[in-house]
Short mmCIF file of C-alpha atoms and ligand atoms in Angstrom, two decimals:
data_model
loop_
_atom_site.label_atom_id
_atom_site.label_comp_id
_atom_site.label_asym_id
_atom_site.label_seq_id
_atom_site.Cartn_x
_atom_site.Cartn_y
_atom_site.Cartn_z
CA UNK I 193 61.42 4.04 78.53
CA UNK I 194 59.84 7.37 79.38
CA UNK I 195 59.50 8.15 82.69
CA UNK I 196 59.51 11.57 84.11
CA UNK I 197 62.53 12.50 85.28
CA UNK I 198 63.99 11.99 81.71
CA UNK I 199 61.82 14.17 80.50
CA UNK I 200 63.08 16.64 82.83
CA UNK I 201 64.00 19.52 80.33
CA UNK I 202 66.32 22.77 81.32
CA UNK I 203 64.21 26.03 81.95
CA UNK I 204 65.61 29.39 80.77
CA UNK I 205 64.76 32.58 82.53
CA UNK I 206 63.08 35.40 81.75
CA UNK I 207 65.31 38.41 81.42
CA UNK I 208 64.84 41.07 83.77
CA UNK I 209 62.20 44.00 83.21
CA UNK I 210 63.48 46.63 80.41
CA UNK I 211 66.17 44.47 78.43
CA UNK I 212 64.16 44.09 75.42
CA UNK I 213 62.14 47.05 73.25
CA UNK I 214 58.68 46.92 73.70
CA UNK I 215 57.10 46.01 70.21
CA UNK I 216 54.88 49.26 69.56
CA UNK I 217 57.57 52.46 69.88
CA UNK I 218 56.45 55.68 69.08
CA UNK I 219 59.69 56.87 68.43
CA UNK I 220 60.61 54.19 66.04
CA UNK I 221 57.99 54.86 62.82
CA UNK I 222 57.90 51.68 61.38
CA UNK I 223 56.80 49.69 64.67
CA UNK I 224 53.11 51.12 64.13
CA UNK I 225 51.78 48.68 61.51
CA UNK I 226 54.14 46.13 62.22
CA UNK I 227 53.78 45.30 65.69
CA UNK I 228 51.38 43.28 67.17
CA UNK I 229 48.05 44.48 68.92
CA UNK I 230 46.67 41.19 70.74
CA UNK I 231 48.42 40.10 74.11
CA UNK I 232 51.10 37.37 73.67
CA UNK I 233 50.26 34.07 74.79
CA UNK I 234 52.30 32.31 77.04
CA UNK I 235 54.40 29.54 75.47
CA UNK I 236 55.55 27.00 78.02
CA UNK I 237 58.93 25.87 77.31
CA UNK I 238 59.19 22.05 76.33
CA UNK I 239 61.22 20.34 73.76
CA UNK I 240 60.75 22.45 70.53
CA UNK I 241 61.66 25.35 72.67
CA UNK I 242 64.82 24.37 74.61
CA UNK I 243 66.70 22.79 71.72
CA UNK I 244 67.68 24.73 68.70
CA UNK I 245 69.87 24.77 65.53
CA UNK I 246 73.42 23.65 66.01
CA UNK I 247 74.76 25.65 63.08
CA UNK I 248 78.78 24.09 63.18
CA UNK I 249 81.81 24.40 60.48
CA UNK I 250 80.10 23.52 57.30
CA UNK I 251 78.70 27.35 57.03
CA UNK I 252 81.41 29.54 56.72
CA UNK I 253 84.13 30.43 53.96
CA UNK I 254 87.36 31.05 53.79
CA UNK I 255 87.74 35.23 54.22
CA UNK I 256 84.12 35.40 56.20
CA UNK I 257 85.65 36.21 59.40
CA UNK I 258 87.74 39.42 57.84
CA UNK I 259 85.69 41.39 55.43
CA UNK I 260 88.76 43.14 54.48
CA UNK I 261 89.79 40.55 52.43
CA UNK I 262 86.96 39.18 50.84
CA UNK I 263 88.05 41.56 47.60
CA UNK I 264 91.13 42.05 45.48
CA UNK I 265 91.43 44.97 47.14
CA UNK I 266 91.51 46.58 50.68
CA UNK I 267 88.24 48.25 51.95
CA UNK I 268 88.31 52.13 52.72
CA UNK I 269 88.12 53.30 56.41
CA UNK I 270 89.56 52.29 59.98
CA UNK I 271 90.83 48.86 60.08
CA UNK I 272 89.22 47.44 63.18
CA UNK I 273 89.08 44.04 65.16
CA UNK I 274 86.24 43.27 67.11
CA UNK I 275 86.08 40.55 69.25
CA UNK I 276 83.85 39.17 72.60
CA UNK I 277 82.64 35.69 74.19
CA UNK I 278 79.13 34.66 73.96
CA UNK I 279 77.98 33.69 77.01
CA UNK I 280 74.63 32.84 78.53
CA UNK I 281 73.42 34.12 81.54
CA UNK I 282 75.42 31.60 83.95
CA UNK I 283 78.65 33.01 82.42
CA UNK I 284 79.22 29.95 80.35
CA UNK I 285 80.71 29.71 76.96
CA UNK I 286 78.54 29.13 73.93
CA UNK I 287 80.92 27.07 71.91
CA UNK I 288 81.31 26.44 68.34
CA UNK I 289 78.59 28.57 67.43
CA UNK I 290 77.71 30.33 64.80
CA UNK I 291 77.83 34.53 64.81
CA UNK I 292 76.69 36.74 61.33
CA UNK I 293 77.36 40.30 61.21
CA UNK I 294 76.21 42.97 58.43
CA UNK I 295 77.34 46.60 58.45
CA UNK I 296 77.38 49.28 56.33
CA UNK I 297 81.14 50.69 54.59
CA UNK I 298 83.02 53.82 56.41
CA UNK I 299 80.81 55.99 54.71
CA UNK I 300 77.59 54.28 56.39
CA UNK I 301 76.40 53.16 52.76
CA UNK I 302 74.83 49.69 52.77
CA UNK I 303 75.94 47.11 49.40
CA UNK I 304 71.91 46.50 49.55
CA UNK I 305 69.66 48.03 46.18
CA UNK I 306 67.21 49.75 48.68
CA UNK I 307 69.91 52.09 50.08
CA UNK I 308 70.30 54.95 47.89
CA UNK I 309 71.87 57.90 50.34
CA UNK I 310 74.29 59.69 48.52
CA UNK I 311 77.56 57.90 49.72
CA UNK I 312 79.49 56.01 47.73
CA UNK I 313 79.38 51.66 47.89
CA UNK I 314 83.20 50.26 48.34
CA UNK I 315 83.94 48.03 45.82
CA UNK I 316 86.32 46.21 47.89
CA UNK I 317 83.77 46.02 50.74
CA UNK I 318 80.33 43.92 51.45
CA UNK I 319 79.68 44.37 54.96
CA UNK I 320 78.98 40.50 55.39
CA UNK I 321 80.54 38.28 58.12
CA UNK I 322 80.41 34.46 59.75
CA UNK I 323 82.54 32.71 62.12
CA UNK I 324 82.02 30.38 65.01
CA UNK I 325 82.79 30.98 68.32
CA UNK I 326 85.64 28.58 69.75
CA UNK I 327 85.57 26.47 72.89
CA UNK I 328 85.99 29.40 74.99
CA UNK I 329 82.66 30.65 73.48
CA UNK I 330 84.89 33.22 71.94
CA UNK I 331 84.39 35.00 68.55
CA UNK I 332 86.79 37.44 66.48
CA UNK I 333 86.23 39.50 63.11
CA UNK I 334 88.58 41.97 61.95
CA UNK I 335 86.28 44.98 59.53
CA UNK I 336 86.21 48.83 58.85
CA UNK I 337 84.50 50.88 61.35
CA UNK I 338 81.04 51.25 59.94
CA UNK I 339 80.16 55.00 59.04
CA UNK I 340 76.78 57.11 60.16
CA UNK I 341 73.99 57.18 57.67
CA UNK I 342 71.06 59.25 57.44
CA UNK I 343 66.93 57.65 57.66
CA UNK I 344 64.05 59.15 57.44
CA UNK I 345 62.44 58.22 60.70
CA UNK I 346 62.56 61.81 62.18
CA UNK I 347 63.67 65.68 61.00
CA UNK I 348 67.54 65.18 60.52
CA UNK I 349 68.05 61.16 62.32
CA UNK I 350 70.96 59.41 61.95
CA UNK I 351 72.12 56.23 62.94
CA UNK I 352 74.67 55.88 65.17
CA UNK I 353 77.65 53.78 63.88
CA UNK I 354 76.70 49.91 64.53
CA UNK I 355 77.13 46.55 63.27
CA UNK I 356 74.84 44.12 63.38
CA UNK I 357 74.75 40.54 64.92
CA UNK I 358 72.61 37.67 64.74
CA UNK I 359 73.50 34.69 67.37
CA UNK I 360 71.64 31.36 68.58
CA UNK I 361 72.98 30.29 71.21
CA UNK I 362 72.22 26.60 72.24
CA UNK I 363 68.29 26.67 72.52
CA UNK I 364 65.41 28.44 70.32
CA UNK I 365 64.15 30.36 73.59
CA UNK I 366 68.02 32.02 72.88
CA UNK I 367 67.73 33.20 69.46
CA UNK I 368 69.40 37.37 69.54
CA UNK I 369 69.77 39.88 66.66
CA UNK I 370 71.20 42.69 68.37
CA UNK I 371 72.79 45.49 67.13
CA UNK I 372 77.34 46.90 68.61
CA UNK I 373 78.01 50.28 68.80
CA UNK I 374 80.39 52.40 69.49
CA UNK I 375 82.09 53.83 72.61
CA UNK I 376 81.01 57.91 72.91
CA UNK I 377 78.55 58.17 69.66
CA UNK I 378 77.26 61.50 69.99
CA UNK I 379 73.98 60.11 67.76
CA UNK I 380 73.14 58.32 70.65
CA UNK I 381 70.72 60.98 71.91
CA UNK I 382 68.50 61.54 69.11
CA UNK I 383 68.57 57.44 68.28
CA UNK I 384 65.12 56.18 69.08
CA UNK I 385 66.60 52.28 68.11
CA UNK I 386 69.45 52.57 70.70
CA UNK I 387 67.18 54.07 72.97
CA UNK I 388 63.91 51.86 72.58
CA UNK I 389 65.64 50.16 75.44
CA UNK I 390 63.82 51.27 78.42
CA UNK I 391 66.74 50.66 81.16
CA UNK I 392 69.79 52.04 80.81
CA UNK I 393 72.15 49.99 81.28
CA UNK I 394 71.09 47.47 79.58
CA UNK I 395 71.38 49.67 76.95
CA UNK I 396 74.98 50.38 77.79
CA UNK I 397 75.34 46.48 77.10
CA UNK I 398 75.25 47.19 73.21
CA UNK I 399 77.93 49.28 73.29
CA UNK I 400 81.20 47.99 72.55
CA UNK I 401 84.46 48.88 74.75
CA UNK I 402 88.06 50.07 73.35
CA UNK I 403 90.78 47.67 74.29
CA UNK I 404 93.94 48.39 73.96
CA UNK I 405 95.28 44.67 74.14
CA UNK I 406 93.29 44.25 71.39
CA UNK I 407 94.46 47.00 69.27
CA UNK I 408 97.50 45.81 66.83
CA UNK I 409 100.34 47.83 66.44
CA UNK I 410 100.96 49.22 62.60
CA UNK I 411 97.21 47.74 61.90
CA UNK I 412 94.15 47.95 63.36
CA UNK I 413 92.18 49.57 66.39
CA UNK I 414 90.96 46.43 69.01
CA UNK I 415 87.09 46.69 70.43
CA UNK I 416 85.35 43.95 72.77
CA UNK I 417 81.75 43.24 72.54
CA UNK I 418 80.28 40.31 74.53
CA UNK I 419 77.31 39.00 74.21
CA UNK I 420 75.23 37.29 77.15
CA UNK I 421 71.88 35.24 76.31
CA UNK I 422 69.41 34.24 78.06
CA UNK I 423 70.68 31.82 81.05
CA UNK I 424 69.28 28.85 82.66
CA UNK I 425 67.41 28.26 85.49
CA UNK I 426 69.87 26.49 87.79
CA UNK I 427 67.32 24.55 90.08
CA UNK I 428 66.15 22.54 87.44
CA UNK I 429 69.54 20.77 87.66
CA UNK I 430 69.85 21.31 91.09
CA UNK I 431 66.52 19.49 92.31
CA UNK I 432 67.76 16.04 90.17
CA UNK I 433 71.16 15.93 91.90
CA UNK I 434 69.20 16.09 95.16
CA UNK I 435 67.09 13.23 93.84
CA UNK I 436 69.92 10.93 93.81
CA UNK E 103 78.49 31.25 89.03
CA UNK E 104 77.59 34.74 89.20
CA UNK E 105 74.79 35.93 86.66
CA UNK E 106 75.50 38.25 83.92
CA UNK E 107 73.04 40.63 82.53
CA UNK E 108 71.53 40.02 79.25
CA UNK E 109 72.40 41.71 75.76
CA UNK E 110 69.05 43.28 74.43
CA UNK E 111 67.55 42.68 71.36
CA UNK E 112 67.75 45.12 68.25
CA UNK E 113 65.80 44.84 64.82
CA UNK E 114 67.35 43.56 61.85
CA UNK E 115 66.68 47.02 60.06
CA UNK E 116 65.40 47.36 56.16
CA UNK E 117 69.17 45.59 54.94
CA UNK E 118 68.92 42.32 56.58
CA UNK E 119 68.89 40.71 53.22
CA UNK E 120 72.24 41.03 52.97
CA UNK E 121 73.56 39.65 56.03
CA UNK E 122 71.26 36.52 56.84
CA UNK E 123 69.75 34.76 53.70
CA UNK E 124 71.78 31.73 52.74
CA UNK E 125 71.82 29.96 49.31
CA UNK E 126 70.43 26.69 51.27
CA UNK E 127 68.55 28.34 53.92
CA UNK E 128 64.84 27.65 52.55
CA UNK E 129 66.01 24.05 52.45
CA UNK E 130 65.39 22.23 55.44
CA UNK E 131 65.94 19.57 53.68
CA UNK E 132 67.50 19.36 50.01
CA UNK E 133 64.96 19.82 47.31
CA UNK E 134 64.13 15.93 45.60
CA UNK E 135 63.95 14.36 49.25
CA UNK E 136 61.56 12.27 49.16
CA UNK E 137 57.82 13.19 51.49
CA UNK E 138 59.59 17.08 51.53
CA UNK E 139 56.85 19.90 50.53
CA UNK E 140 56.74 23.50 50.74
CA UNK E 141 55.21 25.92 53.56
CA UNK E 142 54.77 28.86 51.29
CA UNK E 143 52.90 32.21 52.99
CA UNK E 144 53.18 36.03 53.01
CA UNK E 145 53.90 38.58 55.46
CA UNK E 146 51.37 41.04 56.26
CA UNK E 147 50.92 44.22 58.38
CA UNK E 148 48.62 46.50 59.97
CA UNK E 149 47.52 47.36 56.83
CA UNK E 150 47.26 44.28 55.14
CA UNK E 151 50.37 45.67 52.99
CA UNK E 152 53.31 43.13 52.32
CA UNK E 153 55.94 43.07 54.06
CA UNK E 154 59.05 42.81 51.63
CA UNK E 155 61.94 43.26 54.57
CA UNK E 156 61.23 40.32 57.01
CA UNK E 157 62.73 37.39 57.19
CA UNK E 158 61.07 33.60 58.75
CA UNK E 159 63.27 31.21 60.72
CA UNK E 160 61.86 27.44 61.48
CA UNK E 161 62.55 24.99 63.76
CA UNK E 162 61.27 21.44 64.11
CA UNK E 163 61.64 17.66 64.78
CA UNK E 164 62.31 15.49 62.59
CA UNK E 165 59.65 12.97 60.92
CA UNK E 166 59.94 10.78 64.35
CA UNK E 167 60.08 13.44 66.66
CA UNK E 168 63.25 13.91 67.64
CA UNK E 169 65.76 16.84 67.97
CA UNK E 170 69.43 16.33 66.74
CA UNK E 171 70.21 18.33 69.80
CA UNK E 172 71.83 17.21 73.55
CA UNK E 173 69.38 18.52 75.58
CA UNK E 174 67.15 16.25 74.17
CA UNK E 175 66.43 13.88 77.52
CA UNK E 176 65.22 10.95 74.92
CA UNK E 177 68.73 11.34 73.73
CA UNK E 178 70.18 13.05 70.20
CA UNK E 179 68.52 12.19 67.12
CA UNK E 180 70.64 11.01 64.80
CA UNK E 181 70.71 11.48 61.14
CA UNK E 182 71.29 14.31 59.12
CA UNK E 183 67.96 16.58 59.23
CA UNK E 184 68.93 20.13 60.05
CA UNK E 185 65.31 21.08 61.31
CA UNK E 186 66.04 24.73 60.72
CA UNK E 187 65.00 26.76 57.73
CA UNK E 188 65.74 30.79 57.18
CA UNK E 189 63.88 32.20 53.76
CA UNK E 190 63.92 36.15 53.68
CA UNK E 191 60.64 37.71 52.61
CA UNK E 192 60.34 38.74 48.64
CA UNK E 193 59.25 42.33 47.53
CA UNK E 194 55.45 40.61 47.89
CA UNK E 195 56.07 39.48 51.20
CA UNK E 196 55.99 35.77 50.22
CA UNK E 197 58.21 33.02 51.27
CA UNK E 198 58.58 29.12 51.43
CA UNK E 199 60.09 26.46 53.40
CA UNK E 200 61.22 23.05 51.71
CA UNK E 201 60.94 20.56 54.29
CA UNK E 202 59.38 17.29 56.08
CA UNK E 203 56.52 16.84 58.53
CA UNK E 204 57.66 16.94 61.84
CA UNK E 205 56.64 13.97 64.51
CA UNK E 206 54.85 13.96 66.97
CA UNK E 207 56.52 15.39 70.29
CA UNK E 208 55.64 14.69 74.09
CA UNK E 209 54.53 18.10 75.90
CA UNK E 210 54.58 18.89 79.58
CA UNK E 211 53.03 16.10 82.12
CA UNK E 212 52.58 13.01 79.98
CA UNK E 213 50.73 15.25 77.21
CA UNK E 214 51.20 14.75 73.47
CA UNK E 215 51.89 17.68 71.26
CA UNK E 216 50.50 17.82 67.83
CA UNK E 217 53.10 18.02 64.90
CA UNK E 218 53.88 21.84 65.22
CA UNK E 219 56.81 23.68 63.99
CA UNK E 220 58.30 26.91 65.80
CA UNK E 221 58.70 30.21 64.03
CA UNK E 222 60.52 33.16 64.36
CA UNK E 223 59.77 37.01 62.26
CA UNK E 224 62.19 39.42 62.19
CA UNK E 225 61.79 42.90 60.11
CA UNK E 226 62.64 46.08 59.73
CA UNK E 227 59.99 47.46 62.54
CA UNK E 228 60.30 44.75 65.10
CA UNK E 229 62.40 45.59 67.77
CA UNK E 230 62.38 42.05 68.87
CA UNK E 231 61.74 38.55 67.01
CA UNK E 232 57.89 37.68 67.33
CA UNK E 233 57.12 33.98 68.26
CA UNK E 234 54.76 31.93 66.50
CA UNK E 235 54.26 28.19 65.72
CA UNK E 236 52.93 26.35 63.02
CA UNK E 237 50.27 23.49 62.93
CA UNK E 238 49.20 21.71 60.03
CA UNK E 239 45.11 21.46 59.19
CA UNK E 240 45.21 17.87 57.75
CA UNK E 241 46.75 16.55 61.14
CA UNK E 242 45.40 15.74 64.56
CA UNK E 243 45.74 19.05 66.66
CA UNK E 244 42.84 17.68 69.53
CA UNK E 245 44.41 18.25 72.63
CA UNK E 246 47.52 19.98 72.37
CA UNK E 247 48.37 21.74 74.85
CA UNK E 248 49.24 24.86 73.56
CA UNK E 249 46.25 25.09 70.88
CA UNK E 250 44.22 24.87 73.87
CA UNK E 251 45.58 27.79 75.61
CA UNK E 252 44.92 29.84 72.66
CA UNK E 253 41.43 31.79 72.31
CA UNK E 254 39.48 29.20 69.97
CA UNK E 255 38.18 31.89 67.68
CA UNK E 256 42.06 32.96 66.85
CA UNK E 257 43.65 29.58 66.83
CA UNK E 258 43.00 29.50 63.16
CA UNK E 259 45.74 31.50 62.15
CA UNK E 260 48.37 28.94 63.83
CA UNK E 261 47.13 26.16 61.43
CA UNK E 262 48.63 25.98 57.86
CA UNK E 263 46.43 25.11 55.24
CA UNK E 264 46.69 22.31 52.70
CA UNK E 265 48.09 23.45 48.83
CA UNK E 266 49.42 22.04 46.15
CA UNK E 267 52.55 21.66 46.51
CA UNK E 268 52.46 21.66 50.67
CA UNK E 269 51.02 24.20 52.68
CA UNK E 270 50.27 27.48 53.27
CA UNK E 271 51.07 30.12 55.90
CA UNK E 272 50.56 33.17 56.09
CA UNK E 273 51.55 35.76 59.17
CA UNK E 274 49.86 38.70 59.39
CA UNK E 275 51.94 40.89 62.46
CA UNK E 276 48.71 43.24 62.80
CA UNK E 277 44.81 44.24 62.17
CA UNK E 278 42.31 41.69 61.16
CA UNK E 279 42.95 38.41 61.54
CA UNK E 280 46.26 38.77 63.37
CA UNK E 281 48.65 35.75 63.71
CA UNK E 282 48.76 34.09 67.36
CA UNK E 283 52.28 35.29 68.71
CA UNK E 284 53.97 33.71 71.78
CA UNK E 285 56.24 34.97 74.86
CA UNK E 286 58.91 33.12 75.66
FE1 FE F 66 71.95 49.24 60.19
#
């Protein structure tokens, strides 16, 4: 039996001005024949939108939450443990969701044929990482510190140090690759990706924070990186309580 | 609750293949099932040049139009259809999605949508995901209501065409002829 108020879907908000890149981004070479010229159209959100791939358990192996053991023997670099909540915008937990990381080794060198910068690959080191986020919305990996590498998007660019993440959150409208840096890079400046973010803080959002707590004794250096998505509108819930 | 300020979105860079594909992840269904096909295209830019570093995600209802989700206010869909496919592009820009044709859904106000699956590009050069959807030419798209928001004379390149083995489409990010993309 359909009538409207069960069709009465949850509404997630835009994010405020200058969160996102803009598509077309001078400083970033490869947006100029890649990014669209026509005005977006306007897709109103209904079921396709607000539902999404609940990626659970049956994804992941054994080592994919450490990439330091995923070989017979330990990577090269700074032992690290990075760990954060995902979160949307109300401040609640994401649960049992899935989170994929790829980074390059301590020397920045990617374990991918099109990367050919003179650094050496690890053979004890892919870069690749899954794990799901528990009922706290909470996620953990433990890697090496990814290295700088050199592109040739601009005279003498390098990327700062950065791992990436891909996350879904509960709804398509949530879908986020993002990229986690590093507290103090001094690549920052001269980093048109970190900086296609127009405000500033938000762009302060990528960057990860050194925790102490985190940090293990004898082991490995602790960093925190959450990860907020897109929240939802709360008077969509609030208008059918009223209704009762 | 207080709000919290949103994570920004970063591209996926040249060496996403290494990260995202999974062995199953063209397989929205497992290959042999019966009424599955394959939506097969290739990624284009400004140029018209492949685009060998991008990557297509898919979501969709299953055959009767539901959503094995919660939010769903008909209630969760049971059964085992994922109704999510992930295929990286090839070094010719092509791809394909193995899956089944998804129902017919109800839009906003007592509308019906037309069988349409949601798509998502990421590549090296896209700051952000772009949004598109997929309809299918040998199905009734009268009066959905998001075809109809879309200028007629580019709606084209939102409707898959019929092939062989399924369908085909393709996305072109820029230039002539350039794929329909939606904001969220
Ligand atoms: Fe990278």
């Amino acid at each position: 039996m359909a009538t409207p108020t069960e069709f009465r879907l949850p509404r997630y908000e835009q994010d405020p001005d200058g969160t996102h890149p803009p598509l077309d981004f001078s400083g970033y070479g490869s947006t100029a024949l890649r990014h669209p010229k026509q005005e977006l159209v306007l897709l109103p959100q209904m079921l396709t939108e607000v539902t999404g791939p609940l990626l659970g358990p049956g994804r992941l192996g054994e080592h994919d939450n450490d990439l330091t053991r995923q070989h017979a023997g330990e990577p090269q670099g700074q032992r690290i443990i990075v760990t954060g909540r995902l979160l949307d915008g109300d401040g609640r937990p994401v649960r049992d969701s899935l989170v994929e990381i790829w980074q390059a080794n301590a020397g920045g060198r990617y374990r991918h044929t099109g990367d050919r910068w003179p650094s050496p690959l690890d053979p004890n080191f892919d870069g690749v990482g899954r794990t799901l986020t528990d009922s706290d919305g909470r996620y953990t990996f433990t890697t090496i510190k990814p290295g700088a590498y050199p592109w040739k998007n601009h005279d003498n660019a390098w990327r700062p140090a950065h791992i990436h993440f891909s996350v879904f959150g509960s709804a398509f409208t949530q879908r986020l690759v993002t990229q986690m840096y590093f507290p103090d890079d001094p690549l920052f400046s001269q980093d048109p990706i970190f900086n296609s973010i127009p405000d500033e803080k938000a762009r302060q959002r990528m960057v990860s924070r050194y925790d102490h707590d985190i940090t293990q004794a004898e082991w490995a250096l602790g960093y925190q990186f959450d990860i907020v998505l897109r929240g939802r509108d709360a008077s969509v819930f609030e208008e059918e309580e009223d209704e009762d | 609750m207080p709000r919290l300020l949103p994570t920004p979105s970063q591209t996926v860079g040249p060496y996403l293949s290494i990260g995202l594909p999974w062995p199953d992840g063209p397989h929205v269904v497992p290959e042999g099932t019966p009424g599955a096909f394959w939506i097969r295209g290739t990624v284009r830019d400004g140029n018209g040049d492949p685009v060998p570093d991008a990557m297509i995600e898919t979501w969709q209802a299953d055959p009767g139009g539901g959503f094995r989700h919660p939010d769903d206010p008909r209630g969760e869909a049971s059964g085992e259809f994922r109704g999510f496919g992930r295929c990286p592009t090839n070094p010719d820009g092509t791809y394909g999605i193995l899956t089944l044709l998804p129902g017919v859904v109800p839009g906003e106000g007592g509308t019906t949508q037309a069988r349409h699956i949601d798509v998502s590009v990421f590549a090296r050069g896209l700051l952000n995901r772009v949004v598109t959807r997929i309809y299918f030419e040998d199905q009734d798209n009268s009066g959905d209501p998001v075809l109809t928001t879309v200028p007629e004379e580019r709606r084209g390149t939102l409707i898959a065409a019929k092939t062989d083995d399924g369908y085909r489409f393709d996305v072109r990010l820029q230039g002539d002829g350039e794929t329909v993309f939606f904001a969220l």
